[in-house]
Amino acid sequence: MKENPAPSCDVCVVGGAGRVGLPLALVLADSGFKTLILDINETALKTIAQGAMPYREEGGQTLLKKVNGTGRLTFSSEANSITRAAVVVLTVGTPIDEFHNPNLSLLIRCLEGLIPHLRDEQTIILRSTIAPGTTNYIDGYLRSRGKKIGLAFCPERVVQGKAIEEIRALPQLVSGTSPEALAAAKTLFSKIAPEVVEMSPLEAEFAKLVCNAFRYMQFAATNQLYMAVESAGLDYCELLSKMKRGYPRMGSIPGPGFAAGPCLMKDTMQLFAFQKHNFVLGQMAMTINEGLPNFIVEQLARRFDLRTKRVGILGMAFKADSDDIRDSLSYKLGKLLRFHGADVSYRTYLIPTSTPRILHSSTKKHWCASVTLSFSGYRMPPIALFTCPGKKRLSIFGLRFPAAKRRRLHEADHLPKHSHSIPRLL
């Protein structure tokens, strides 16, 4: 897609068609900034330009329709379009490599493509999560290329799927490698966030990582307790409900469930790498959370010969009410079940595909169980395990279903019509 003609813009969001960049671009445009979305994904750019969101984002479709008619939102796939922007926001992915170390190759490759078109008076804002010390490293990298550009790091801390709401509701952490860069970042975010909190770049880098690592460790703590309690034959969610009743010091403990996706474990790994792989709590959290699918399969295997059973997995995104399957543990669960000989079927909302795999199967295996993974459309708790309708005793994590309800849940026709089946990707 060639750039739309425009003499200048206030902000260019690089990677602006993605899950981090697009909500920010929409909020900026709605707040009066002339905003350019720069992305190499031309298919996504065309979709957005035509007024459709390329993925699920609460309030996204309404806001996109609103700002598309203002002329404040333009699109380009050409790197030279950044020349006319006063501020350039980078929302490029920062993955972990095969050795669990931060991988800056995507960020550096992006900068290499942009450097010929950057002007000295511009400000670059790093928005993606980065390892401690990366902001100063990038600042030195730009200067080594002869660029006198202001550099700021202002991490996003939003919940995926509710980014538009939270960009406007949460305080924004801002930092810069120079007073000028910090001032530019404050000017931008003070127009869209209720408060800006000044930090040094190193503080901001740690703040984002600590937030995500702490949440990940919280989930690991409750998952570890869940496995211990369930192994004793008790219902952990029922126990949790009784423990928390009228006892405020237990109010913050979350329920059990898969802790996955593209952020929490990755950011825990970044702290793990920074500590030279001496981050015991983070390491144990990864072991516990990644081991939860194994525990579920072991529980099923104790009760059934999985080689003669069918298992349905309802919900394949990495978290509730999402269409994002990146690093979803639902796929790991399915793979483990098939390794034990089970015939596994999947069903989910929001993830359309041309190669469906529904809960019906051509095999003669009998239903063993369905495992529901954190999707409100199925009206289940974060993890729900229920046996086939013929079983008298129902084993479920956090909820009890009458037999009639179980029968309906096992009928594919009972599933909402707007749900989508997904392919067998394991």
CSV table of C-alpha atoms in Angstrom, one decimal:
chain,number,residue,atom,x,y,z
A,1,MET,CA,0.0,0.0,0.0
A,2,LYS,CA,1.4,3.4,-1.0
A,3,GLU,CA,1.2,6.2,1.4
A,4,ASN,CA,-1.8,8.5,1.4
A,5,PRO,CA,-0.9,12.0,0.4
A,6,ALA,CA,-0.5,14.3,3.4
A,7,PRO,CA,1.9,17.2,4.1
A,8,SER,CA,2.7,16.2,7.7
A,9,CYS,CA,1.6,14.3,10.7
A,10,ASP,CA,2.0,14.5,14.4
A,11,VAL,CA,2.7,10.9,15.1
A,12,CYS,CA,3.8,7.8,13.1
A,13,VAL,CA,3.1,4.5,14.7
A,14,VAL,CA,5.4,1.9,13.3
A,15,GLY,CA,3.8,-1.5,13.5
A,16,GLY,CA,0.5,0.4,13.8
A,17,ALA,CA,-1.6,-2.4,12.3
A,18,GLY,CA,-0.7,-4.8,15.2
A,19,ARG,CA,-2.3,-5.5,18.5
A,20,VAL,CA,-0.1,-3.0,20.4
A,21,GLY,CA,0.1,-0.3,17.7
A,22,LEU,CA,-3.4,0.0,16.4
A,23,PRO,CA,-5.3,0.8,19.6
A,24,LEU,CA,-2.7,3.5,20.4
A,25,ALA,CA,-3.0,4.9,16.8
A,26,LEU,CA,-6.8,5.0,17.1
A,27,VAL,CA,-6.7,6.8,20.5
A,28,LEU,CA,-4.1,9.3,19.2
A,29,ALA,CA,-6.2,10.1,16.2
A,30,ASP,CA,-9.4,10.4,18.3
A,31,SER,CA,-7.5,12.8,20.6
A,32,GLY,CA,-6.8,15.2,17.7
A,33,PHE,CA,-3.3,14.0,16.6
A,34,LYS,CA,-2.7,13.5,12.9
A,35,THR,CA,-1.6,9.9,13.0
A,36,LEU,CA,0.1,7.8,10.4
A,37,ILE,CA,0.0,4.0,10.7
A,38,LEU,CA,3.1,2.5,9.1
A,39,ASP,CA,3.2,-1.3,8.7
A,40,ILE,CA,4.6,-3.8,6.3
A,41,ASN,CA,1.4,-5.9,6.6
A,42,GLU,CA,-0.4,-4.5,3.6
A,43,THR,CA,-3.4,-6.8,4.0
A,44,ALA,CA,-4.0,-5.5,7.5
A,45,LEU,CA,-3.6,-1.9,6.3
A,46,LYS,CA,-6.2,-2.4,3.6
A,47,THR,CA,-8.6,-4.0,6.1
A,48,ILE,CA,-8.2,-1.0,8.5
A,49,ALA,CA,-8.4,1.5,5.7
A,50,GLN,CA,-11.7,-0.1,4.7
A,51,GLY,CA,-13.0,0.4,8.2
A,52,ALA,CA,-12.7,-3.1,9.6
A,53,MET,CA,-10.6,-4.2,12.6
A,54,PRO,CA,-8.2,-7.0,11.8
A,55,TYR,CA,-8.6,-8.6,15.2
A,56,ARG,CA,-10.8,-8.4,18.3
A,57,GLU,CA,-10.4,-5.2,20.4
A,58,GLU,CA,-13.2,-3.9,22.7
A,59,GLY,CA,-14.5,-0.6,21.2
A,60,GLY,CA,-12.1,-0.9,18.3
A,61,GLN,CA,-14.6,-1.1,15.5
A,62,THR,CA,-16.6,1.9,16.7
A,63,LEU,CA,-13.5,4.0,17.3
A,64,LEU,CA,-12.0,3.1,13.9
A,65,LYS,CA,-15.2,4.1,12.1
A,66,LYS,CA,-15.2,7.4,14.0
A,67,VAL,CA,-11.6,8.4,13.2
A,68,ASN,CA,-11.6,7.1,9.7
A,69,GLY,CA,-14.0,9.9,8.8
A,70,THR,CA,-11.9,12.7,10.3
A,71,GLY,CA,-8.9,12.6,8.0
A,72,ARG,CA,-6.6,12.3,11.0
A,73,LEU,CA,-5.7,8.7,10.3
A,74,THR,CA,-3.6,7.8,7.3
A,75,PHE,CA,-1.8,4.6,6.2
A,76,SER,CA,1.5,3.7,4.6
A,77,SER,CA,3.8,0.7,4.0
A,78,GLU,CA,6.6,2.9,2.8
A,79,ALA,CA,9.5,3.7,5.3
A,80,ASN,CA,10.1,7.1,3.8
A,81,SER,CA,6.7,8.2,5.1
A,82,ILE,CA,8.1,8.7,8.6
A,83,THR,CA,10.1,11.8,7.5
A,84,ARG,CA,7.0,13.9,7.9
A,85,ALA,CA,6.2,12.8,11.5
A,86,ALA,CA,7.3,14.8,14.6
A,87,VAL,CA,7.1,11.7,16.8
A,88,VAL,CA,7.8,8.1,15.7
A,89,VAL,CA,6.4,5.3,18.0
A,90,LEU,CA,7.9,1.9,17.6
A,91,THR,CA,5.7,-1.1,18.5
A,92,VAL,CA,7.9,-3.8,17.1
A,93,GLY,CA,8.0,-7.2,18.7
A,94,THR,CA,10.8,-8.1,21.1
A,95,PRO,CA,10.8,-11.9,21.3
A,96,ILE,CA,13.0,-14.3,23.3
A,97,ASP,CA,15.6,-16.5,21.4
A,98,GLU,CA,16.1,-20.2,21.7
A,99,PHE,CA,18.4,-19.7,24.7
A,100,HIS,CA,15.8,-17.7,26.6
A,101,ASN,CA,17.6,-14.4,26.0
A,102,PRO,CA,16.2,-11.1,24.6
A,103,ASN,CA,16.3,-11.0,20.9
A,104,LEU,CA,16.6,-7.4,19.5
A,105,SER,CA,17.0,-8.5,15.9
A,106,LEU,CA,13.5,-7.4,14.8
A,107,LEU,CA,13.9,-4.0,16.5
A,108,ILE,CA,17.4,-3.4,15.0
A,109,ARG,CA,16.2,-4.5,11.5
A,110,CYS,CA,13.3,-2.1,11.8
A,111,LEU,CA,15.6,0.8,12.8
A,112,GLU,CA,18.0,0.0,9.9
A,113,GLY,CA,15.1,0.4,7.5
A,114,LEU,CA,14.0,3.7,9.1
A,115,ILE,CA,17.4,5.4,9.7
A,116,PRO,CA,17.8,6.8,6.1
A,117,HIS,CA,14.5,8.6,6.6
A,118,LEU,CA,14.8,9.9,10.1
A,119,ARG,CA,15.4,13.6,10.9
A,120,ASP,CA,17.5,14.8,13.7
A,121,GLU,CA,14.7,16.9,15.3
A,122,GLN,CA,12.4,13.9,15.6
A,123,THR,CA,11.6,11.9,18.7
A,124,ILE,CA,11.4,8.1,18.8
A,125,ILE,CA,9.3,6.4,21.4
A,126,LEU,CA,9.9,2.8,22.2
A,127,ARG,CA,6.6,1.2,23.1
A,128,SER,CA,7.4,-2.5,23.2
A,129,THR,CA,8.6,-4.3,26.2
A,130,ILE,CA,12.4,-4.4,26.3
A,131,ALA,CA,15.1,-5.8,28.5
A,132,PRO,CA,16.9,-3.6,31.1
A,133,GLY,CA,19.5,-1.4,29.4
A,134,THR,CA,18.0,-1.6,25.9
A,135,THR,CA,16.9,2.0,25.7
A,136,ASN,CA,20.5,3.2,26.3
A,137,TYR,CA,21.7,0.6,23.9
A,138,ILE,CA,19.4,1.9,21.1
A,139,ASP,CA,20.3,5.5,21.9
A,140,GLY,CA,24.0,4.6,21.4
A,141,TYR,CA,23.1,2.7,18.2
A,142,LEU,CA,21.3,5.7,16.7
A,143,ARG,CA,24.2,8.0,17.6
A,144,SER,CA,26.7,5.6,16.0
A,145,ARG,CA,24.7,6.0,12.8
A,146,GLY,CA,25.1,9.8,13.0
A,147,LYS,CA,21.5,10.5,14.2
A,148,LYS,CA,20.8,13.1,16.8
A,149,ILE,CA,17.3,11.9,17.6
A,150,GLY,CA,15.5,12.1,20.9
A,151,LEU,CA,14.7,8.6,22.4
A,152,ALA,CA,12.1,7.8,24.9
A,153,PHE,CA,10.8,4.6,26.4
A,154,CYS,CA,7.1,4.6,27.4
A,155,PRO,CA,5.9,1.0,27.9
A,156,GLU,CA,2.3,-0.1,27.3
A,157,ARG,CA,0.7,-1.9,30.3
A,158,VAL,CA,-2.7,-2.6,28.9
A,159,VAL,CA,-4.7,-5.8,28.9
A,160,GLN,CA,-5.0,-7.2,25.4
A,161,GLY,CA,-8.5,-6.7,24.1
A,162,LYS,CA,-9.2,-3.7,26.3
A,163,ALA,CA,-6.3,-1.6,25.2
A,164,ILE,CA,-8.4,1.4,24.1
A,165,GLU,CA,-10.1,1.6,27.4
A,166,GLU,CA,-6.9,1.2,29.5
A,167,ILE,CA,-4.7,3.6,27.4
A,168,ARG,CA,-7.2,6.3,28.5
A,169,ALA,CA,-7.6,5.0,32.1
A,170,LEU,CA,-4.1,4.0,33.3
A,171,PRO,CA,-1.2,6.3,34.3
A,172,GLN,CA,1.5,6.2,31.6
A,173,LEU,CA,5.1,5.6,32.5
A,174,VAL,CA,7.4,7.9,30.5
A,175,SER,CA,11.2,8.1,30.3
A,176,GLY,CA,13.8,9.6,28.0
A,177,THR,CA,17.5,9.6,27.3
A,178,SER,CA,17.4,13.4,27.2
A,179,PRO,CA,15.3,16.2,28.7
A,180,GLU,CA,14.0,17.0,25.2
A,181,ALA,CA,12.9,13.4,24.6
A,182,LEU,CA,11.2,13.2,27.9
A,183,ALA,CA,9.3,16.4,27.3
A,184,ALA,CA,8.1,15.2,23.9
A,185,ALA,CA,6.9,11.9,25.4
A,186,LYS,CA,5.1,13.8,28.2
A,187,THR,CA,3.4,16.2,25.8
A,188,LEU,CA,2.1,13.2,23.7
A,189,PHE,CA,0.8,11.0,26.5
A,190,SER,CA,-0.6,13.8,28.7
A,191,LYS,CA,-3.2,14.3,26.0
A,192,ILE,CA,-4.4,10.7,26.1
A,193,ALA,CA,-3.6,9.4,29.6
A,194,PRO,CA,-5.0,10.7,33.0
A,195,GLU,CA,-1.5,10.9,34.4
A,196,VAL,CA,2.1,10.6,33.3
A,197,VAL,CA,4.7,9.2,35.7
A,198,GLU,CA,8.3,10.2,35.0
A,199,MET,CA,11.0,7.6,35.4
A,200,SER,CA,14.6,6.9,34.2
A,201,PRO,CA,14.7,4.5,31.2
A,202,LEU,CA,16.1,1.7,33.4
A,203,GLU,CA,13.3,2.2,35.9
A,204,ALA,CA,10.7,2.1,33.1
A,205,GLU,CA,12.2,-1.1,31.7
A,206,PHE,CA,12.2,-2.8,35.0
A,207,ALA,CA,8.7,-1.5,35.9
A,208,LYS,CA,7.1,-3.2,32.9
A,209,LEU,CA,9.0,-6.5,33.4
A,210,VAL,CA,8.3,-6.6,37.1
A,211,CYS,CA,4.6,-6.0,36.5
A,212,ASN,CA,4.3,-8.9,34.1
A,213,ALA,CA,6.6,-11.2,36.0
A,214,PHE,CA,4.8,-10.6,39.3
A,215,ARG,CA,1.4,-11.4,37.7
A,216,TYR,CA,2.9,-14.5,36.1
A,217,MET,CA,4.3,-15.7,39.5
A,218,GLN,CA,0.9,-15.0,41.1
A,219,PHE,CA,-0.8,-17.3,38.6
A,220,ALA,CA,1.9,-19.9,39.2
A,221,ALA,CA,1.3,-19.7,43.0
A,222,THR,CA,-2.4,-20.4,42.6
A,223,ASN,CA,-1.8,-23.1,40.0
A,224,GLN,CA,0.6,-24.9,42.3
A,225,LEU,CA,-1.9,-24.8,45.1
A,226,TYR,CA,-4.6,-25.9,42.7
A,227,MET,CA,-2.6,-29.0,41.7
A,228,ALA,CA,-1.8,-29.9,45.4
A,229,VAL,CA,-5.5,-29.5,46.5
A,230,GLU,CA,-6.9,-31.4,43.6
A,231,SER,CA,-4.4,-34.2,44.0
A,232,ALA,CA,-5.9,-34.7,47.5
A,233,GLY,CA,-9.3,-35.2,45.9
A,234,LEU,CA,-10.7,-31.8,46.8
A,235,ASP,CA,-12.2,-29.0,44.7
A,236,TYR,CA,-9.7,-26.2,44.7
A,237,CYS,CA,-12.2,-23.5,43.4
A,238,GLU,CA,-14.7,-24.5,46.0
A,239,LEU,CA,-12.0,-24.4,48.7
A,240,LEU,CA,-10.9,-21.0,47.4
A,241,SER,CA,-14.4,-19.6,47.6
A,242,LYS,CA,-14.8,-20.7,51.2
A,243,MET,CA,-11.4,-19.5,52.2
A,244,LYS,CA,-11.9,-16.0,50.8
A,245,ARG,CA,-15.4,-15.5,52.3
A,246,GLY,CA,-15.2,-12.6,54.7
A,247,TYR,CA,-11.4,-12.8,54.8
A,248,PRO,CA,-9.9,-9.7,53.1
A,249,ARG,CA,-6.3,-10.9,53.2
A,250,MET,CA,-7.1,-13.6,50.7
A,251,GLY,CA,-9.1,-11.4,48.3
A,252,SER,CA,-6.2,-10.9,45.8
A,253,ILE,CA,-5.5,-14.6,45.1
A,254,PRO,CA,-6.6,-15.5,41.6
A,255,GLY,CA,-8.3,-18.6,40.5
A,256,PRO,CA,-6.4,-21.3,38.6
A,257,GLY,CA,-6.0,-21.4,34.9
A,258,PHE,CA,-3.6,-21.3,32.0
A,259,ALA,CA,-1.1,-18.4,32.1
A,260,ALA,CA,0.2,-18.1,28.6
A,261,GLY,CA,0.3,-15.8,25.6
A,262,PRO,CA,3.0,-13.6,24.1
A,263,CYS,CA,3.8,-11.4,27.1
A,264,LEU,CA,3.9,-12.8,30.7
A,265,MET,CA,6.2,-15.8,30.3
A,266,LYS,CA,8.4,-13.8,27.8
A,267,ASP,CA,8.9,-11.0,30.2
A,268,THR,CA,9.6,-13.3,33.1
A,269,MET,CA,12.3,-14.9,30.8
A,270,GLN,CA,13.8,-11.4,30.2
A,271,LEU,CA,14.3,-10.9,34.0
A,272,PHE,CA,15.6,-14.5,34.1
A,273,ALA,CA,18.2,-13.6,31.5
A,274,PHE,CA,19.1,-10.3,33.2
A,275,GLN,CA,19.7,-12.2,36.4
A,276,LYS,CA,22.1,-14.5,34.5
A,277,HIS,CA,19.6,-17.3,34.8
A,278,ASN,CA,19.5,-16.9,38.6
A,279,PHE,CA,15.9,-16.0,39.1
A,280,VAL,CA,14.5,-18.9,41.1
A,281,LEU,CA,10.9,-17.6,41.5
A,282,GLY,CA,10.6,-16.8,37.8
A,283,GLN,CA,12.0,-20.1,36.8
A,284,MET,CA,9.7,-22.0,39.1
A,285,ALA,CA,6.7,-20.0,37.8
A,286,MET,CA,7.5,-21.1,34.2
A,287,THR,CA,7.8,-24.7,35.3
A,288,ILE,CA,4.5,-24.6,37.2
A,289,ASN,CA,2.4,-22.7,34.6
A,290,GLU,CA,3.8,-24.7,31.6
A,291,GLY,CA,3.2,-27.9,33.6
A,292,LEU,CA,-0.5,-27.3,34.1
A,293,PRO,CA,-1.6,-29.1,30.9
A,294,ASN,CA,0.4,-32.1,32.0
A,295,PHE,CA,-1.5,-32.2,35.3
A,296,ILE,CA,-4.8,-32.1,33.5
A,297,VAL,CA,-3.9,-35.0,31.3
A,298,GLU,CA,-2.6,-37.0,34.2
A,299,GLN,CA,-5.9,-36.4,36.0
A,300,LEU,CA,-7.8,-37.8,33.0
A,301,ALA,CA,-5.4,-40.6,32.5
A,302,ARG,CA,-5.9,-41.9,36.0
A,303,ARG,CA,-9.7,-42.2,35.4
A,304,PHE,CA,-9.8,-43.3,31.7
A,305,ASP,CA,-7.9,-45.3,29.1
A,306,LEU,CA,-7.4,-42.3,26.8
A,307,ARG,CA,-6.6,-44.6,23.9
A,308,THR,CA,-10.3,-45.4,23.7
A,309,LYS,CA,-11.6,-41.9,24.4
A,310,ARG,CA,-12.5,-38.6,22.8
A,311,VAL,CA,-11.7,-35.3,24.4
A,312,GLY,CA,-13.1,-31.9,23.3
A,313,ILE,CA,-11.2,-28.7,24.0
A,314,LEU,CA,-13.5,-25.7,24.0
A,315,GLY,CA,-11.5,-22.5,23.7
A,316,MET,CA,-8.2,-22.2,21.9
A,317,ALA,CA,-7.0,-18.6,22.4
A,318,PHE,CA,-4.4,-17.9,25.0
A,319,LYS,CA,-6.9,-16.2,27.3
A,320,ALA,CA,-10.6,-15.5,27.6
A,321,ASP,CA,-12.5,-13.5,25.0
A,322,SER,CA,-9.5,-13.3,22.7
A,323,ASP,CA,-8.8,-14.3,19.1
A,324,ASP,CA,-5.1,-14.5,19.7
A,325,ILE,CA,-3.7,-18.1,19.7
A,326,ARG,CA,-0.1,-17.2,20.2
A,327,ASP,CA,1.6,-19.4,22.8
A,328,SER,CA,-1.8,-20.8,23.9
A,329,LEU,CA,-1.5,-23.7,26.2
A,330,SER,CA,-4.6,-25.2,24.7
A,331,TYR,CA,-2.5,-26.5,21.9
A,332,LYS,CA,0.0,-28.1,24.3
A,333,LEU,CA,-2.9,-29.7,26.1
A,334,GLY,CA,-4.2,-31.2,22.8
A,335,LYS,CA,-0.8,-32.5,21.9
A,336,LEU,CA,-0.4,-34.2,25.2
A,337,LEU,CA,-3.8,-35.8,25.0
A,338,ARG,CA,-3.1,-37.1,21.5
A,339,PHE,CA,0.3,-38.4,22.7
A,340,HIS,CA,-1.7,-40.5,25.2
A,341,GLY,CA,-3.8,-41.9,22.4
A,342,ALA,CA,-7.0,-39.7,22.8
A,343,ASP,CA,-9.0,-38.5,19.8
A,344,VAL,CA,-8.9,-34.7,20.3
A,345,SER,CA,-11.4,-32.2,18.9
A,346,TYR,CA,-11.3,-28.4,19.2
A,347,ARG,CA,-13.8,-25.7,19.1
A,348,THR,CA,-13.5,-22.0,19.8
A,349,TYR,CA,-15.1,-18.6,19.2
A,350,LEU,CA,-13.6,-15.8,17.2
A,351,ILE,CA,-11.0,-17.7,15.2
A,352,PRO,CA,-12.4,-18.3,11.7
A,353,THR,CA,-10.7,-20.9,9.5
A,354,SER,CA,-11.3,-22.6,6.2
A,355,THR,CA,-10.4,-26.0,7.6
A,356,PRO,CA,-12.8,-26.8,10.5
A,357,ARG,CA,-12.4,-29.4,13.1
A,358,ILE,CA,-15.5,-29.6,15.2
A,359,LEU,CA,-16.6,-31.7,18.2
A,360,HIS,CA,-18.0,-34.4,16.1
A,361,SER,CA,-15.6,-37.2,15.2
A,362,SER,CA,-15.7,-40.1,12.7
A,363,THR,CA,-14.1,-42.4,15.2
A,364,LYS,CA,-16.0,-44.9,17.4
A,365,LYS,CA,-14.3,-43.8,20.5
A,366,HIS,CA,-16.5,-42.7,23.4
A,367,TRP,CA,-16.5,-39.3,24.9
A,368,CYS,CA,-14.3,-39.1,28.0
A,369,ALA,CA,-14.4,-35.4,28.8
A,370,SER,CA,-14.4,-31.9,27.5
A,371,VAL,CA,-12.0,-29.3,28.8
A,372,THR,CA,-13.2,-25.7,28.7
A,373,LEU,CA,-10.5,-23.1,28.7
A,374,SER,CA,-11.4,-19.6,29.9
A,375,PHE,CA,-14.0,-18.3,27.4
A,376,SER,CA,-17.1,-16.5,28.6
A,377,GLY,CA,-19.1,-17.6,25.6
A,378,TYR,CA,-19.0,-21.2,27.0
A,379,ARG,CA,-20.2,-19.8,30.4
A,380,MET,CA,-17.5,-21.8,32.3
A,381,PRO,CA,-14.9,-21.1,34.9
A,382,PRO,CA,-11.2,-20.7,33.7
A,383,ILE,CA,-10.7,-24.4,33.7
A,384,ALA,CA,-13.6,-26.8,33.6
A,385,LEU,CA,-13.4,-30.5,33.2
A,386,PHE,CA,-16.6,-32.5,32.9
A,387,THR,CA,-17.2,-36.1,32.0
A,388,CYS,CA,-19.5,-37.5,29.4
A,389,PRO,CA,-23.3,-37.4,30.0
A,390,GLY,CA,-23.4,-41.1,31.0
A,391,LYS,CA,-21.1,-40.7,34.0
A,392,LYS,CA,-22.9,-40.3,37.3
A,393,ARG,CA,-20.0,-38.5,39.0
A,394,LEU,CA,-19.0,-35.2,37.5
A,395,SER,CA,-15.5,-33.9,38.1
A,396,ILE,CA,-15.2,-30.2,37.4
A,397,PHE,CA,-12.9,-27.4,38.5
A,398,GLY,CA,-15.0,-24.8,40.2
A,399,LEU,CA,-18.5,-25.6,38.9
A,400,ARG,CA,-21.0,-28.4,39.1
A,401,PHE,CA,-23.3,-29.2,36.2
A,402,PRO,CA,-26.5,-31.3,36.3
A,403,ALA,CA,-26.7,-34.2,33.8
A,404,ALA,CA,-29.1,-32.4,31.5
A,405,LYS,CA,-26.6,-29.5,31.2
A,406,ARG,CA,-23.8,-31.9,30.4
A,407,ARG,CA,-25.8,-33.5,27.7
A,408,ARG,CA,-26.4,-30.1,26.0
A,409,LEU,CA,-22.8,-29.1,26.3
A,410,HIS,CA,-21.8,-32.2,24.4
A,411,GLU,CA,-24.1,-31.5,21.5
A,412,ALA,CA,-22.3,-29.5,18.8
A,413,ASP,CA,-25.6,-27.9,17.8
A,414,HIS,CA,-25.9,-26.4,21.2
A,415,LEU,CA,-22.8,-24.3,20.6
A,416,PRO,CA,-23.5,-20.7,19.6
A,417,LYS,CA,-23.9,-20.2,15.9
A,418,HIS,CA,-21.2,-17.4,15.7
A,419,SER,CA,-18.5,-19.7,17.1
A,420,HIS,CA,-15.8,-21.0,14.8
A,421,SER,CA,-14.1,-24.3,14.6
A,422,ILE,CA,-10.3,-24.2,14.3
A,423,PRO,CA,-7.8,-26.5,12.6
A,424,ARG,CA,-5.8,-29.2,14.2
A,425,LEU,CA,-2.5,-27.4,14.4
A,426,LEU,CA,-0.5,-29.7,16.6
